[in-house]
Every structure is written in structure tokens, then in C-alpha cells.
Short mmCIF file of C-alpha atoms and ligand atoms in Angstrom, two decimals:
data_model
loop_
_atom_site.label_atom_id
_atom_site.label_comp_id
_atom_site.label_asym_id
_atom_site.label_seq_id
_atom_site.Cartn_x
_atom_site.Cartn_y
_atom_site.Cartn_z
CA MET A 10 -33.27 -13.77 22.71
CA ASN A 11 -33.54 -13.63 19.08
CA ILE A 12 -32.27 -11.27 16.08
CA THR A 13 -35.56 -9.41 16.10
CA SER A 14 -34.87 -8.16 19.82
CA LEU A 15 -31.14 -7.57 19.11
CA ARG A 16 -32.22 -5.36 16.09
CA ALA A 17 -34.01 -3.26 18.37
CA ALA A 18 -31.13 -3.00 20.59
CA ILE A 19 -29.16 -2.14 17.74
CA ARG A 20 -31.54 1.05 16.90
CA ALA A 21 -31.59 2.01 20.45
CA GLY A 22 -27.68 3.23 20.00
CA GLY A 23 -24.78 2.97 21.79
CA VAL A 24 -23.22 -0.07 19.72
CA VAL A 25 -19.56 -1.19 19.95
CA ALA A 26 -18.41 -3.95 17.83
CA PHE A 27 -15.27 -6.04 19.13
CA THR A 28 -14.18 -8.12 16.24
CA GLY A 29 -11.45 -11.07 15.97
CA ALA A 30 -10.44 -13.40 13.22
CA GLY A 31 -13.36 -15.05 12.50
CA VAL A 32 -14.81 -11.78 10.80
CA SER A 33 -12.14 -12.23 8.02
CA GLU A 34 -12.55 -16.12 7.81
CA GLU A 35 -14.92 -15.59 4.97
CA SER A 36 -12.06 -13.18 3.14
CA GLY A 37 -9.98 -16.44 2.92
CA ILE A 38 -7.93 -15.49 5.90
CA PRO A 39 -7.22 -18.84 8.26
CA THR A 40 -8.07 -17.82 12.16
CA TYR A 41 -5.75 -18.77 14.48
CA ARG A 42 -7.29 -21.42 16.78
CA GLY A 43 -10.27 -23.01 14.83
CA THR A 44 -9.67 -25.71 12.00
CA GLY A 45 -7.13 -25.01 9.81
CA GLY A 46 -5.90 -21.94 11.80
CA PHE A 47 -2.38 -20.64 11.77
CA TRP A 48 -1.44 -21.81 15.23
CA THR A 49 -2.07 -25.11 14.09
CA SER A 50 0.62 -25.12 11.51
CA TYR A 51 3.04 -22.62 13.00
CA ASP A 52 3.97 -22.98 16.65
CA PRO A 53 2.83 -19.46 18.20
CA ASP A 54 5.75 -19.64 20.58
CA LYS A 55 8.30 -19.80 17.85
CA TYR A 56 6.66 -17.79 14.84
CA ALA A 57 4.96 -15.04 16.92
CA SER A 58 6.73 -14.22 20.61
CA ILE A 59 8.80 -11.68 21.50
CA ASP A 60 11.02 -13.66 23.10
CA TYR A 61 11.75 -15.75 19.92
CA PHE A 62 11.65 -12.88 17.56
CA GLN A 63 14.45 -11.57 19.82
CA GLN A 64 16.38 -14.78 19.68
CA ASP A 65 16.06 -15.37 16.21
CA PRO A 66 13.67 -12.97 13.84
CA SER A 67 13.95 -15.25 10.61
CA TYR A 68 11.03 -17.71 11.87
CA PHE A 69 8.81 -14.74 12.12
CA TRP A 70 9.84 -13.64 8.70
CA ALA A 71 9.60 -16.69 7.31
CA PHE A 72 6.17 -17.39 8.77
CA PHE A 73 5.02 -13.50 7.33
CA ARG A 74 6.18 -14.24 3.78
CA ASP A 75 4.66 -17.58 3.84
CA THR A 76 1.34 -15.85 5.07
CA ARG A 77 0.95 -12.28 3.86
CA ARG A 78 -0.78 -13.57 0.87
CA PHE A 79 -3.77 -14.35 3.01
CA LEU A 80 -3.71 -11.37 5.17
CA ILE A 81 -2.67 -8.52 2.35
CA HIS A 82 -2.97 -9.64 -1.15
CA GLU A 83 -5.65 -11.63 -1.71
CA ALA A 84 -8.20 -10.57 1.05
CA LYS A 85 -11.07 -8.50 0.48
CA PRO A 86 -13.93 -7.10 2.84
CA ASN A 87 -16.71 -9.65 3.22
CA ALA A 88 -20.36 -9.45 3.67
CA ALA A 89 -19.43 -9.11 7.34
CA HIS A 90 -17.16 -6.07 7.19
CA LYS A 91 -19.37 -4.11 4.81
CA SER A 92 -22.25 -4.50 7.34
CA LEU A 93 -20.31 -3.06 10.05
CA ALA A 94 -19.42 -0.62 7.38
CA ASN A 95 -23.10 0.32 6.64
CA LEU A 96 -23.79 0.08 10.10
CA GLU A 97 -21.29 2.84 11.13
CA GLU A 98 -22.55 5.26 8.00
CA LEU A 99 -25.66 4.70 9.58
CA GLY A 100 -24.82 6.37 12.51
CA LEU A 101 -25.82 3.13 14.77
CA LEU A 102 -22.36 1.81 15.32
CA ASP A 103 -19.80 4.04 17.37
CA ALA A 104 -16.37 2.01 16.64
CA VAL A 105 -14.94 -1.09 15.66
CA ILE A 106 -12.63 -2.70 18.00
CA THR A 107 -10.49 -5.34 16.42
CA GLN A 108 -7.67 -7.66 17.24
CA ASN A 109 -7.12 -8.20 13.42
CA ILE A 110 -4.18 -6.66 11.88
CA ASP A 111 -5.57 -7.19 7.95
CA GLY A 112 -6.84 -3.98 7.75
CA LEU A 113 -10.18 -5.26 6.10
CA HIS A 114 -12.59 -3.03 8.63
CA GLN A 115 -11.19 0.24 6.94
CA ALA A 116 -11.12 -0.97 3.42
CA ALA A 117 -14.64 -1.72 4.01
CA GLY A 118 -15.27 1.94 5.12
CA ASN A 119 -15.37 2.14 8.92
CA LYS A 120 -13.81 5.43 9.93
CA HIS A 121 -13.32 4.60 13.79
CA VAL A 122 -11.22 1.28 14.35
CA VAL A 123 -9.02 0.74 17.04
CA GLU A 124 -6.72 -1.83 15.94
CA LEU A 125 -5.63 -3.41 19.50
CA HIS A 126 -2.83 -5.96 17.72
CA GLY A 127 -1.55 -2.86 15.12
CA SER A 128 -1.37 -3.54 11.49
CA TYR A 129 0.68 -4.99 8.85
CA GLN A 130 0.63 -1.48 7.04
CA LYS A 131 3.96 -0.29 9.03
CA PHE A 132 7.35 -1.71 10.05
CA SER A 133 9.93 -0.32 11.90
CA CYS A 134 13.35 -0.64 12.89
CA THR A 135 14.18 -2.28 16.36
CA LYS A 136 16.77 -0.13 17.11
CA CYS A 137 16.52 3.66 15.32
CA ASP A 138 13.43 5.69 14.54
CA ALA A 139 13.75 4.46 10.72
CA VAL A 140 9.87 3.36 9.36
CA TYR A 141 9.24 1.49 6.14
CA PRO A 142 6.01 0.90 4.53
CA LEU A 143 4.67 -2.40 3.39
CA ALA A 144 5.91 -2.08 -0.10
CA HIS A 145 9.36 -1.73 0.90
CA ILE A 146 9.31 -4.97 3.07
CA GLU A 147 7.73 -6.56 0.00
CA ARG A 148 10.70 -6.03 -2.05
CA GLU A 149 13.27 -6.92 1.04
CA ILE A 150 11.47 -10.46 1.62
CA GLU A 151 12.43 -11.82 -1.86
CA LYS A 152 16.31 -11.56 0.00
CA PRO A 153 17.52 -13.58 2.71
CA LEU A 154 15.69 -12.86 5.96
CA PRO A 155 15.17 -11.23 8.01
CA PRO A 156 14.87 -7.71 6.60
CA GLN A 157 17.31 -5.30 7.80
CA CYS A 158 17.20 -1.33 8.39
CA ILE A 159 18.82 0.59 5.66
CA GLU A 160 20.30 3.21 8.06
CA CYS A 161 21.46 0.82 10.79
CA ASP A 162 21.38 -2.79 9.77
CA SER A 163 19.59 -3.72 12.79
CA VAL A 164 16.33 -6.09 12.26
CA ILE A 165 12.81 -4.40 11.08
CA ARG A 166 10.08 -5.49 12.98
CA PRO A 167 6.16 -5.03 11.60
CA ASP A 168 3.98 -2.79 14.19
CA ILE A 169 2.27 -5.79 15.46
CA VAL A 170 1.77 -6.62 19.06
CA PHE A 171 3.92 -10.06 19.60
CA PHE A 172 2.72 -12.58 22.21
CA GLY A 173 4.73 -11.78 25.50
CA GLU A 174 4.40 -7.81 24.65
CA MET A 175 2.17 -5.36 26.32
CA LEU A 176 -0.93 -4.06 24.03
CA PRO A 177 -0.73 -0.06 23.36
CA PRO A 178 -2.00 1.86 26.41
CA ASP A 179 -3.65 4.02 24.47
CA LYS A 180 -5.19 1.70 22.34
CA LEU A 181 -6.20 -0.52 25.17
CA GLU A 182 -7.61 2.40 27.39
CA LYS A 183 -9.73 3.57 24.39
CA ALA A 184 -11.24 0.13 24.11
CA TYR A 185 -12.08 -0.34 27.78
CA GLN A 186 -13.63 3.32 27.44
CA LEU A 187 -15.67 2.42 24.39
CA ALA A 188 -16.91 -1.07 25.76
CA SER A 189 -17.63 0.65 29.37
CA GLN A 190 -19.63 3.55 27.45
CA SER A 191 -21.62 1.25 25.18
CA LYS A 192 -25.26 0.17 25.77
CA LEU A 193 -24.60 -3.04 23.26
CA ILE A 194 -21.24 -4.68 22.62
CA LEU A 195 -21.46 -7.19 19.49
CA MET A 196 -18.41 -9.59 19.97
CA ILE A 197 -17.81 -11.08 16.44
CA GLY A 198 -15.38 -13.83 15.35
CA SER A 199 -13.35 -14.18 18.23
CA SER A 200 -12.85 -17.45 20.42
CA LEU A 201 -12.61 -14.96 23.60
CA VAL A 202 -10.22 -16.74 25.00
CA VAL A 203 -6.97 -14.34 24.39
CA TYR A 204 -6.56 -11.02 26.98
CA PRO A 205 -8.42 -8.22 26.21
CA ALA A 206 -10.97 -10.15 24.16
CA ALA A 207 -11.94 -12.33 27.26
CA GLN A 208 -12.18 -9.04 29.48
CA VAL A 209 -14.02 -6.55 27.28
CA PRO A 210 -17.60 -8.19 27.76
CA HIS A 211 -17.25 -8.46 31.55
CA VAL A 212 -16.07 -4.35 31.49
CA ALA A 213 -19.05 -3.59 29.15
CA LYS A 214 -21.39 -5.60 31.24
CA GLN A 215 -20.24 -4.25 34.53
CA SER A 216 -21.23 -0.82 33.01
CA GLY A 217 -24.58 -1.72 31.89
CA ALA A 218 -24.33 -2.93 28.36
CA ARG A 219 -25.84 -5.70 26.85
CA LEU A 220 -23.67 -8.50 25.11
CA ALA A 221 -24.23 -10.13 21.75
CA ILE A 222 -21.67 -13.27 20.70
CA ILE A 223 -21.87 -13.93 16.97
CA ASN A 224 -19.06 -16.79 16.50
CA LEU A 225 -19.25 -20.11 14.70
CA GLU A 226 -18.14 -21.97 17.41
CA PRO A 227 -19.41 -21.83 21.18
CA THR A 228 -17.14 -19.49 23.30
CA PRO A 229 -16.61 -19.52 27.16
CA LEU A 230 -18.65 -16.56 27.62
CA ASP A 231 -21.85 -17.87 25.83
CA ASP A 232 -23.43 -18.35 29.08
CA PHE A 233 -22.63 -14.67 29.79
CA ALA A 234 -24.38 -13.09 26.86
CA ASP A 235 -27.82 -11.83 26.19
CA TRP A 236 -27.70 -12.79 22.57
CA VAL A 237 -25.43 -15.74 20.86
CA PHE A 238 -25.49 -16.66 17.58
CA HIS A 239 -23.09 -19.84 16.41
CA GLU A 240 -23.40 -18.89 12.65
CA LYS A 241 -21.23 -17.12 10.41
CA ALA A 242 -20.52 -13.53 11.05
CA GLY A 243 -21.23 -12.79 6.90
CA ILE A 244 -24.64 -14.45 7.30
CA VAL A 245 -25.76 -12.96 10.78
CA LEU A 246 -24.60 -9.24 10.32
CA PRO A 247 -26.18 -8.80 6.91
CA GLU A 248 -29.61 -10.48 8.29
CA LEU A 249 -29.52 -8.06 11.31
CA LEU A 250 -29.18 -5.16 8.69
CA GLU A 251 -31.97 -6.39 6.59
CA TYR A 252 -34.93 -5.02 8.39
CA LEU A 253 -32.73 -2.42 10.55
CA THR A 254 -34.05 0.64 8.92
N1 APR B 17 -18.02 -16.12 11.48
C1 APR B 17 -17.75 -16.20 12.74
N2 APR B 17 -16.75 -16.83 13.17
C2 APR B 17 -15.87 -17.40 12.96
C3 APR B 17 -16.25 -17.60 11.45
C4 APR B 17 -17.19 -17.10 10.48
N3 APR B 17 -16.90 -17.06 9.28
N4 APR B 17 -15.12 -18.54 11.19
C5 APR B 17 -14.65 -18.84 12.46
N5 APR B 17 -15.24 -18.07 13.29
C6 APR B 17 -14.77 -18.21 14.54
C7 APR B 17 -14.06 -19.59 15.19
O1 APR B 17 -14.98 -20.49 15.67
C8 APR B 17 -12.90 -18.90 16.37
O2 APR B 17 -13.88 -19.62 17.62
O3 APR B 17 -13.59 -17.47 14.98
C9 APR B 17 -12.92 -17.39 16.36
C10 APR B 17 -11.33 -17.01 15.97
O4 APR B 17 -10.74 -17.32 17.03
P1 APR B 17 -9.21 -17.13 16.88
O5 APR B 17 -8.97 -17.89 16.14
O6 APR B 17 -8.87 -17.66 18.42
O7 APR B 17 -9.12 -15.65 16.79
P2 APR B 17 -8.92 -14.38 17.68
O8 APR B 17 -10.04 -14.70 18.89
O9 APR B 17 -9.28 -13.28 16.87
O10 APR B 17 -7.61 -14.53 18.05
C11 APR B 17 -7.08 -13.70 19.26
O11 APR B 17 -5.01 -14.65 19.37
O12 APR B 17 -3.36 -15.57 18.18
C12 APR B 17 -3.58 -14.16 18.59
O13 APR B 17 -3.23 -12.19 18.04
C13 APR B 17 -3.73 -13.24 17.58
O14 APR B 17 -5.46 -11.49 17.30
C14 APR B 17 -5.39 -13.05 17.57
C15 APR B 17 -5.96 -13.54 18.92
ZN1 ZN B 18 17.88 1.38 12.13
#
């Protein structure tokens, strides 16, 4: 099926988008698994797993210090984020469910965003109730790592989901609810190999939704989809919008 029929499906409403690292690639943020992806130079078992964080948090914090410029400082919403914000503004997109922690959907103007993996906007103490904004962490990572709580000296952690941790149940439930109530789900820029990204399309289809995959490289769910575009999200999404209204 082609882009014209996808436009018609979008006009019919009930659209939900699910995004992964690929949607931010054109903002200069490396993906995780693709060429040049974070996990090609940092072993996620060491730099992003809860087990290792509990053993030695300095690895994660070094990863954060070395990569935060991509995720936080230099990144601006790209054409893909802006198109999704326009869709929501037009009343044609109910919500964005994202695995990304870069906050770029909100920066583009989307109001209904479910951040399944948390974000780098908030940090908290691993022992007490203290929470810290990013600005505080920025100062702390100039000092020896890991950053420590002012109240109790314990290690500070980001409010993101590490490998080996459960996803926040309320957000996960919201994501499945949105997927099962949608008439069309757009899976954009995700390799669809990590749970729940691999599961959401099944849930949506089982509830009668149609599925569109927009991803540079093939995914394991391509055969299962009603539309597949192996193209950059920043090209496909603006093209979709062009003749939509
Ligand atoms: N437009 C569309 N797709 C793109 C683009 C682009 N400009 N650039 C890359 N891609 C595709 C790649 O082909 C790849 O299949 O985006 C996909 C990104 O896949 P991953 O790196 O696996 O990212 P994601 O699916 O979001 O990873 C899920 O795994 O490591 C964890 O917590 C991390 O949230 C992340 C999760
Ligand atoms: Zn504390």
C-alpha cells in the first residue's frame, strides 16, 4: 500500500505514533543498534544495566558525561518531530508513545507524549527522596563521578529505565491502552526488537488497528504491517502531511 492510502487512513482518525531512536537520528543523535549506534561503542551490559549500575555507577555516569551533548545540548526537533506535532495540532494524532529520552517530541510541541523509558530532565537519589534537575547534574559531572546526593551522600540516578528494570507500569498500561484503542498505529524509527516496541504492533493489530512502519532498515515486523516505508522519518512524515489537508 502506498502513501496516498496511508494519508486516507490518517484522515479517518484514531492515530497513535510510537517512536524510537530513528526519529531523532536526523537531530544528530546516534541510534542504539544501527551503524554508529551507542551500543556499538558502549557495551549496554556495562553502561546501561541496573546490575552494573548498582555495582559501579561510574560507568553509566561516564557514558552520560560523554554522550549528553548529543541528547541534550545540541539536539533540536527535526522534520519528523515537527510533522508529528503538526498532526497533533490538526487533531489527527491522539498521542506519541516514545522510547526516546531526549524530550524532542515535547520540544516540537506535542502535548500527549508517553515517555516509556523516562527522560534526562529529572534525576533522583537512590536512597532518599531528593530529586535533582538536569542543571544540578550538569555541574556535578564536572567533579569526580558518580554525582552524590546532597542530603545523604548516596548515588544519584537518572529517571530513565535501565536494562533489567521494569518499565513504569502506569506508562506501559497507557501505551497498551492507546495502541489497542487506535485505528492506525505508526511505528517510526525503531528496530522493533526491544520489548514493548516488539509487542505494541501485535496488541494494536489484535484490536483491529492497521499498522504502518516507517524505518530506515527492515524490521522483523515488516511482513505483519499494512504499510512499510524504508526511508528516513524526516522525509516520509513531511511528505505524508503535504497533501493531508
Ligand atoms: N528515520 C527512520 N529510521 C531511522 C533513521 C531515520 N532517520 N535512522 C535510523 N533509523 C532506524 C534504524 O534503521 C534502526 O532500525 O531506527 C532504528 C533504531 O533502532 P534502535 O537503535 O534499536 O533504537 P530503538 O528501537 O529506539 O531502541 C529501543 O533499546 O537500547 C534501548 O533504551 C534503548 O530506547 C532504546 C531501546
Ligand atoms: Zn539522598
